[in-house]
Structure formats: structure tokens, C-alpha cells
Amino acid sequence: MNLLIINGPNLNLLGVREPGIYGNKGFEDYLQELRSVYQDVTIEYLQSNHEGEIVDAIHRYGFGEADGIVLNAGAYTHTSLAIPDAISAVRTPVVEVHISNVFRREEFRHHSFLSPVCVGSIVGFGLESYRLAIESFRIRK
Ligand code: DQA
């Protein structure tokens, strides 16, 4: 199984950024752990601070290049129309992920433009939200 993890804006600063909310671990370290746990899964990774690059990646992987996409669109979750349009346009299923429990935070984080076009959403389990998303693809298979 081939999966693509996409991290959106500011998620390059995991481990540094607001550790009380997002934890102390950088994503590259966590990714290594994921790859060693799921040796039967090819996990590709892309981080971008730019909405259009995220759209491009969904197009690139969305027609068979990946069996699934795990997407943490960061703040674009709450603002973007182009990203959900891209998800609707492709065939590859997308699971929405958030590290923090967005529903316990500011009200503007309670609405996601992505949730209606994703297979499901995993929210609030720290970095393990990504692992749960991978598990969801293994269950679907
Ligand atoms: C986030 C939640 C978003 O509201 C926020 O803008 C982020 C990270 C999360 O993973 O908890 O950048 O997607």
C-alpha cells in the first residue's frame, strides 16, 4: 500500500511551535517511527506552506499514485475551498487529520471545509492521529 501524508502550513515547525498544543517531537522523527512500524506501507511525505502546492500534490497522487492520502491542512482546513475541490476531483480517498482537538479550541477551528469531502476525520490524538489514519486505510483495504 502506498500512502501520502500531506502536512500544510506551519506544520514544518512541529516540535518547536506551541509545544503545549502540538508536542515536542518534529515530524521527521515521527515519520521515521511510522515507517519502521509500517514496513509494508510506502509512506511518502510532503509538507507545504502554500495552498496551491497542496492542491498540486492532491492532483498528482489522486489518480492512482497513492492508495490513500492523509491530510493535515493546518489552518487551510478552516479557510480553503480549493483544497476540498481538489479532494472532490480525484479518486484517491483522503483522511483528514488534526493533532490537536480543534473542537476544544477557538470557535474558528470548529468548522472544516475538508470534512464533508473526506472519508473521515481523526482529531485530537497528538501525532498518533496520523497513525490512526494509516490504520483506517489498512482496515478499508
Ligand atoms: C491543526 C489545527 C489547525 O486549526 C491549525 O491551524 C493547525 C494545526 C492540528 O493539527 O491540530 O495548523 O491542523
PDB file of C-alpha atoms and ligand atoms in Angstrom:
ATOM      1  CA  MET A   1       0.000   0.000   0.000  1.00  0.00           C
ATOM      2  CA  ASN A   2       1.213   3.481  -0.912  1.00  0.00           C
ATOM      3  CA  LEU A   3       0.141   6.375   1.255  1.00  0.00           C
ATOM      4  CA  LEU A   4       0.933  10.049   1.019  1.00  0.00           C
ATOM      5  CA  ILE A   5       0.977  12.227   4.117  1.00  0.00           C
ATOM      6  CA  ILE A   6       0.487  15.927   3.397  1.00  0.00           C
ATOM      7  CA  ASN A   7       1.159  18.481   6.093  1.00  0.00           C
ATOM      8  CA  GLY A   8       0.039  22.031   5.485  1.00  0.00           C
ATOM      9  CA  PRO A   9       1.188  25.420   6.734  1.00  0.00           C
ATOM     10  CA  ASN A  10       3.287  25.785   9.884  1.00  0.00           C
ATOM     11  CA  LEU A  11       3.485  22.030  10.402  1.00  0.00           C
ATOM     12  CA  ASN A  12       7.158  22.198   9.396  1.00  0.00           C
ATOM     13  CA  LEU A  13       7.581  23.756  12.850  1.00  0.00           C
ATOM     14  CA  LEU A  14       6.285  20.755  14.802  1.00  0.00           C
ATOM     15  CA  GLY A  15       8.447  20.248  17.880  1.00  0.00           C
ATOM     16  CA  VAL A  16       9.132  23.980  18.042  1.00  0.00           C
ATOM     17  CA  ARG A  17       5.721  25.510  17.505  1.00  0.00           C
ATOM     18  CA  GLU A  18       3.438  25.828  20.582  1.00  0.00           C
ATOM     19  CA  PRO A  19       4.665  22.575  22.184  1.00  0.00           C
ATOM     20  CA  GLY A  20       1.859  22.726  24.770  1.00  0.00           C
ATOM     21  CA  ILE A  21      -0.580  22.123  21.911  1.00  0.00           C
ATOM     22  CA  TYR A  22       1.456  20.219  19.304  1.00  0.00           C
ATOM     23  CA  GLY A  23       4.082  18.412  21.405  1.00  0.00           C
ATOM     24  CA  ASN A  24       7.873  18.336  21.370  1.00  0.00           C
ATOM     25  CA  LYS A  25       8.564  15.980  18.513  1.00  0.00           C
ATOM     26  CA  GLY A  26       9.476  17.070  14.996  1.00  0.00           C
ATOM     27  CA  PHE A  27       7.504  15.389  12.230  1.00  0.00           C
ATOM     28  CA  GLU A  28      10.558  13.898  10.521  1.00  0.00           C
ATOM     29  CA  ASP A  29      11.350  11.910  13.699  1.00  0.00           C
ATOM     30  CA  TYR A  30       7.762  10.734  13.969  1.00  0.00           C
ATOM     31  CA  LEU A  31       7.756   9.785  10.288  1.00  0.00           C
ATOM     32  CA  GLN A  32      10.760   7.524  10.838  1.00  0.00           C
ATOM     33  CA  GLU A  33       8.847   5.762  13.620  1.00  0.00           C
ATOM     34  CA  LEU A  34       5.805   5.350  11.364  1.00  0.00           C
ATOM     35  CA  ARG A  35       7.931   3.915   8.561  1.00  0.00           C
ATOM     36  CA  SER A  36       9.540   1.405  10.896  1.00  0.00           C
ATOM     37  CA  VAL A  37       6.174   0.317  12.333  1.00  0.00           C
ATOM     38  CA  TYR A  38       4.553   0.035   8.888  1.00  0.00           C
ATOM     39  CA  GLN A  39       7.273  -1.569   6.826  1.00  0.00           C
ATOM     40  CA  ASP A  40       4.655  -2.986   4.455  1.00  0.00           C
ATOM     41  CA  VAL A  41       3.376   0.515   3.674  1.00  0.00           C
ATOM     42  CA  THR A  42       5.210   3.001   1.474  1.00  0.00           C
ATOM     43  CA  ILE A  43       4.715   6.313   3.210  1.00  0.00           C
ATOM     44  CA  GLU A  44       5.547   9.363   1.154  1.00  0.00           C
ATOM     45  CA  TYR A  45       5.611  12.760   2.799  1.00  0.00           C
ATOM     46  CA  LEU A  46       5.128  16.307   1.669  1.00  0.00           C
ATOM     47  CA  GLN A  47       4.924  19.483   3.717  1.00  0.00           C
ATOM     48  CA  SER A  48       3.964  22.808   2.178  1.00  0.00           C
ATOM     49  CA  ASN A  49       3.060  26.232   3.443  1.00  0.00           C
ATOM     50  CA  HIS A  50       1.353  27.013   0.122  1.00  0.00           C
ATOM     51  CA  GLU A  51      -2.239  26.154  -0.712  1.00  0.00           C
ATOM     52  CA  GLY A  52      -1.584  25.673  -4.447  1.00  0.00           C
ATOM     53  CA  GLU A  53       1.205  23.181  -3.763  1.00  0.00           C
ATOM     54  CA  ILE A  54      -1.177  21.125  -1.644  1.00  0.00           C
ATOM     55  CA  VAL A  55      -3.727  21.212  -4.487  1.00  0.00           C
ATOM     56  CA  ASP A  56      -0.988  20.145  -6.953  1.00  0.00           C
ATOM     57  CA  ALA A  57       0.020  17.224  -4.716  1.00  0.00           C
ATOM     58  CA  ILE A  58      -3.581  16.028  -4.403  1.00  0.00           C
ATOM     59  CA  HIS A  59      -3.856  16.104  -8.218  1.00  0.00           C
ATOM     60  CA  ARG A  60      -0.516  14.328  -8.655  1.00  0.00           C
ATOM     61  CA  TYR A  61      -1.271  11.479  -6.243  1.00  0.00           C
ATOM     62  CA  GLY A  62      -5.042  11.428  -6.596  1.00  0.00           C
ATOM     63  CA  PHE A  63      -5.341   9.221  -9.675  1.00  0.00           C
ATOM     64  CA  GLY A  64      -3.622   6.058  -8.534  1.00  0.00           C
ATOM     65  CA  GLU A  65      -0.192   7.266  -7.444  1.00  0.00           C
ATOM     66  CA  ALA A  66      -1.332   6.693  -3.863  1.00  0.00           C
ATOM     67  CA  ASP A  67      -3.906   4.338  -2.331  1.00  0.00           C
ATOM     68  CA  GLY A  68      -4.742   6.976   0.224  1.00  0.00           C
ATOM     69  CA  ILE A  69      -3.857  10.469   1.360  1.00  0.00           C
ATOM     70  CA  VAL A  70      -3.548  11.518   5.000  1.00  0.00           C
ATOM     71  CA  LEU A  71      -4.050  15.263   5.082  1.00  0.00           C
ATOM     72  CA  ASN A  72      -3.435  17.770   7.825  1.00  0.00           C
ATOM     73  CA  ALA A  73      -4.164  21.010   6.023  1.00  0.00           C
ATOM     74  CA  GLY A  74      -3.443  23.118   9.126  1.00  0.00           C
ATOM     75  CA  ALA A  75      -5.238  26.447   9.056  1.00  0.00           C
ATOM     76  CA  TYR A  76      -6.324  25.888   5.428  1.00  0.00           C
ATOM     77  CA  THR A  77      -8.803  23.409   6.909  1.00  0.00           C
ATOM     78  CA  HIS A  78     -10.850  26.359   8.088  1.00  0.00           C
ATOM     79  CA  THR A  79     -10.434  28.643   5.073  1.00  0.00           C
ATOM     80  CA  SER A  80      -9.772  26.778   1.841  1.00  0.00           C
ATOM     81  CA  LEU A  81     -12.216  25.999  -0.936  1.00  0.00           C
ATOM     82  CA  ALA A  82      -9.534  24.948  -3.419  1.00  0.00           C
ATOM     83  CA  ILE A  83      -8.324  22.018  -1.286  1.00  0.00           C
ATOM     84  CA  PRO A  84     -11.767  20.414  -0.809  1.00  0.00           C
ATOM     85  CA  ASP A  85     -12.453  20.972  -4.534  1.00  0.00           C
ATOM     86  CA  ALA A  86      -9.219  19.105  -5.317  1.00  0.00           C
ATOM     87  CA  ILE A  87     -10.208  16.248  -2.977  1.00  0.00           C
ATOM     88  CA  SER A  88     -13.587  16.004  -4.728  1.00  0.00           C
ATOM     89  CA  ALA A  89     -11.881  15.984  -8.131  1.00  0.00           C
ATOM     90  CA  VAL A  90      -9.612  12.982  -7.525  1.00  0.00           C
ATOM     91  CA  ARG A  91     -10.241   9.286  -6.968  1.00  0.00           C
ATOM     92  CA  THR A  92      -7.874   8.628  -4.053  1.00  0.00           C
ATOM     93  CA  PRO A  93      -9.599   8.657  -0.658  1.00  0.00           C
ATOM     94  CA  VAL A  94      -8.426  11.313   1.787  1.00  0.00           C
ATOM     95  CA  VAL A  95      -8.492  11.115   5.590  1.00  0.00           C
ATOM     96  CA  GLU A  96      -8.399  14.418   7.458  1.00  0.00           C
ATOM     97  CA  VAL A  97      -6.107  14.595  10.458  1.00  0.00           C
ATOM     98  CA  HIS A  98      -5.556  17.111  13.233  1.00  0.00           C
ATOM     99  CA  ILE A  99      -3.012  16.825  16.010  1.00  0.00           C
ATOM    100  CA  SER A 100      -4.963  18.972  18.445  1.00  0.00           C
ATOM    101  CA  ASN A 101      -8.629  18.601  19.337  1.00  0.00           C
ATOM    102  CA  VAL A 102      -9.832  21.511  17.240  1.00  0.00           C
ATOM    103  CA  PHE A 103     -13.255  21.336  18.924  1.00  0.00           C
ATOM    104  CA  ARG A 104     -11.720  22.260  22.285  1.00  0.00           C
ATOM    105  CA  ARG A 105     -10.055  25.300  20.768  1.00  0.00           C
ATOM    106  CA  GLU A 106     -11.187  28.624  19.285  1.00  0.00           C
ATOM    107  CA  GLU A 107     -14.536  28.608  17.518  1.00  0.00           C
ATOM    108  CA  PHE A 108     -12.996  29.394  14.114  1.00  0.00           C
ATOM    109  CA  ARG A 109     -11.295  25.967  14.295  1.00  0.00           C
ATOM    110  CA  HIS A 110     -14.599  24.145  14.766  1.00  0.00           C
ATOM    111  CA  HIS A 111     -15.518  24.319  11.097  1.00  0.00           C
ATOM    112  CA  SER A 112     -13.698  22.282   8.484  1.00  0.00           C
ATOM    113  CA  PHE A 113     -14.248  22.734   4.755  1.00  0.00           C
ATOM    114  CA  LEU A 114     -12.496  19.377   4.296  1.00  0.00           C
ATOM    115  CA  SER A 115     -14.601  17.062   6.481  1.00  0.00           C
ATOM    116  CA  PRO A 116     -17.547  16.744   4.051  1.00  0.00           C
ATOM    117  CA  VAL A 117     -15.289  15.548   1.215  1.00  0.00           C
ATOM    118  CA  CYS A 118     -13.003  13.277   3.261  1.00  0.00           C
ATOM    119  CA  VAL A 119     -13.592   9.624   4.129  1.00  0.00           C
ATOM    120  CA  GLY A 120     -13.335  10.544   7.798  1.00  0.00           C
ATOM    121  CA  SER A 121     -11.556  12.772  10.281  1.00  0.00           C
ATOM    122  CA  ILE A 122      -9.193  11.944  13.141  1.00  0.00           C
ATOM    123  CA  VAL A 123      -8.799  14.730  15.603  1.00  0.00           C
ATOM    124  CA  GLY A 124      -7.011  15.314  18.874  1.00  0.00           C
ATOM    125  CA  PHE A 125      -4.711  12.324  19.397  1.00  0.00           C
ATOM    126  CA  GLY A 126      -1.461  14.225  19.024  1.00  0.00           C
ATOM    127  CA  LEU A 127       0.911  12.855  16.399  1.00  0.00           C
ATOM    128  CA  GLU A 128      -0.755   9.469  16.827  1.00  0.00           C
ATOM    129  CA  SER A 129      -3.657  10.906  14.813  1.00  0.00           C
ATOM    130  CA  TYR A 130      -1.511  10.119  11.738  1.00  0.00           C
ATOM    131  CA  ARG A 131      -1.014   6.504  12.829  1.00  0.00           C
ATOM    132  CA  LEU A 132      -4.769   6.126  13.360  1.00  0.00           C
ATOM    133  CA  ALA A 133      -5.315   7.486   9.842  1.00  0.00           C
ATOM    134  CA  ILE A 134      -2.913   4.869   8.452  1.00  0.00           C
ATOM    135  CA  GLU A 135      -4.788   2.201  10.428  1.00  0.00           C
ATOM    136  CA  SER A 136      -8.046   3.416   8.870  1.00  0.00           C
ATOM    137  CA  PHE A 137      -6.622   2.736   5.382  1.00  0.00           C
ATOM    138  CA  ARG A 138      -5.436  -0.716   6.466  1.00  0.00           C
ATOM    139  CA  ILE A 139      -8.942  -1.528   7.733  1.00  0.00           C
ATOM    140  CA  ARG A 140     -10.531  -0.307   4.461  1.00  0.00           C
ATOM    141  CA  LYS A 141      -8.211  -2.422   2.339  1.00  0.00           C
TER     142      LYS A 141
HETATM  143  C1  DQA B   1      -4.130  21.705  13.188  1.00  0.00           C
HETATM  144  C2  DQA B   1      -5.301  22.519  13.739  1.00  0.00           C
HETATM  145  C3  DQA B   1      -5.487  23.784  12.937  1.00  0.00           C
HETATM  146  O1  DQA B   1      -6.560  24.541  13.484  1.00  0.00           O
HETATM  147  C4  DQA B   1      -4.235  24.631  12.984  1.00  0.00           C
HETATM  148  O2  DQA B   1      -4.401  25.782  12.178  1.00  0.00           O
HETATM  149  C5  DQA B   1      -3.024  23.884  12.620  1.00  0.00           C
HETATM  150  C6  DQA B   1      -2.853  22.519  13.105  1.00  0.00           C
HETATM  151  C7  DQA B   1      -3.831  20.458  14.057  1.00  0.00           C
HETATM  152  O3  DQA B   1      -3.170  19.569  13.550  1.00  0.00           O
HETATM  153  O4  DQA B   1      -4.236  20.407  15.216  1.00  0.00           O
HETATM  154  O5  DQA B   1      -2.107  24.407  11.973  1.00  0.00           O
HETATM  155  O6  DQA B   1      -4.474  21.240  11.888  1.00  0.00           O
END
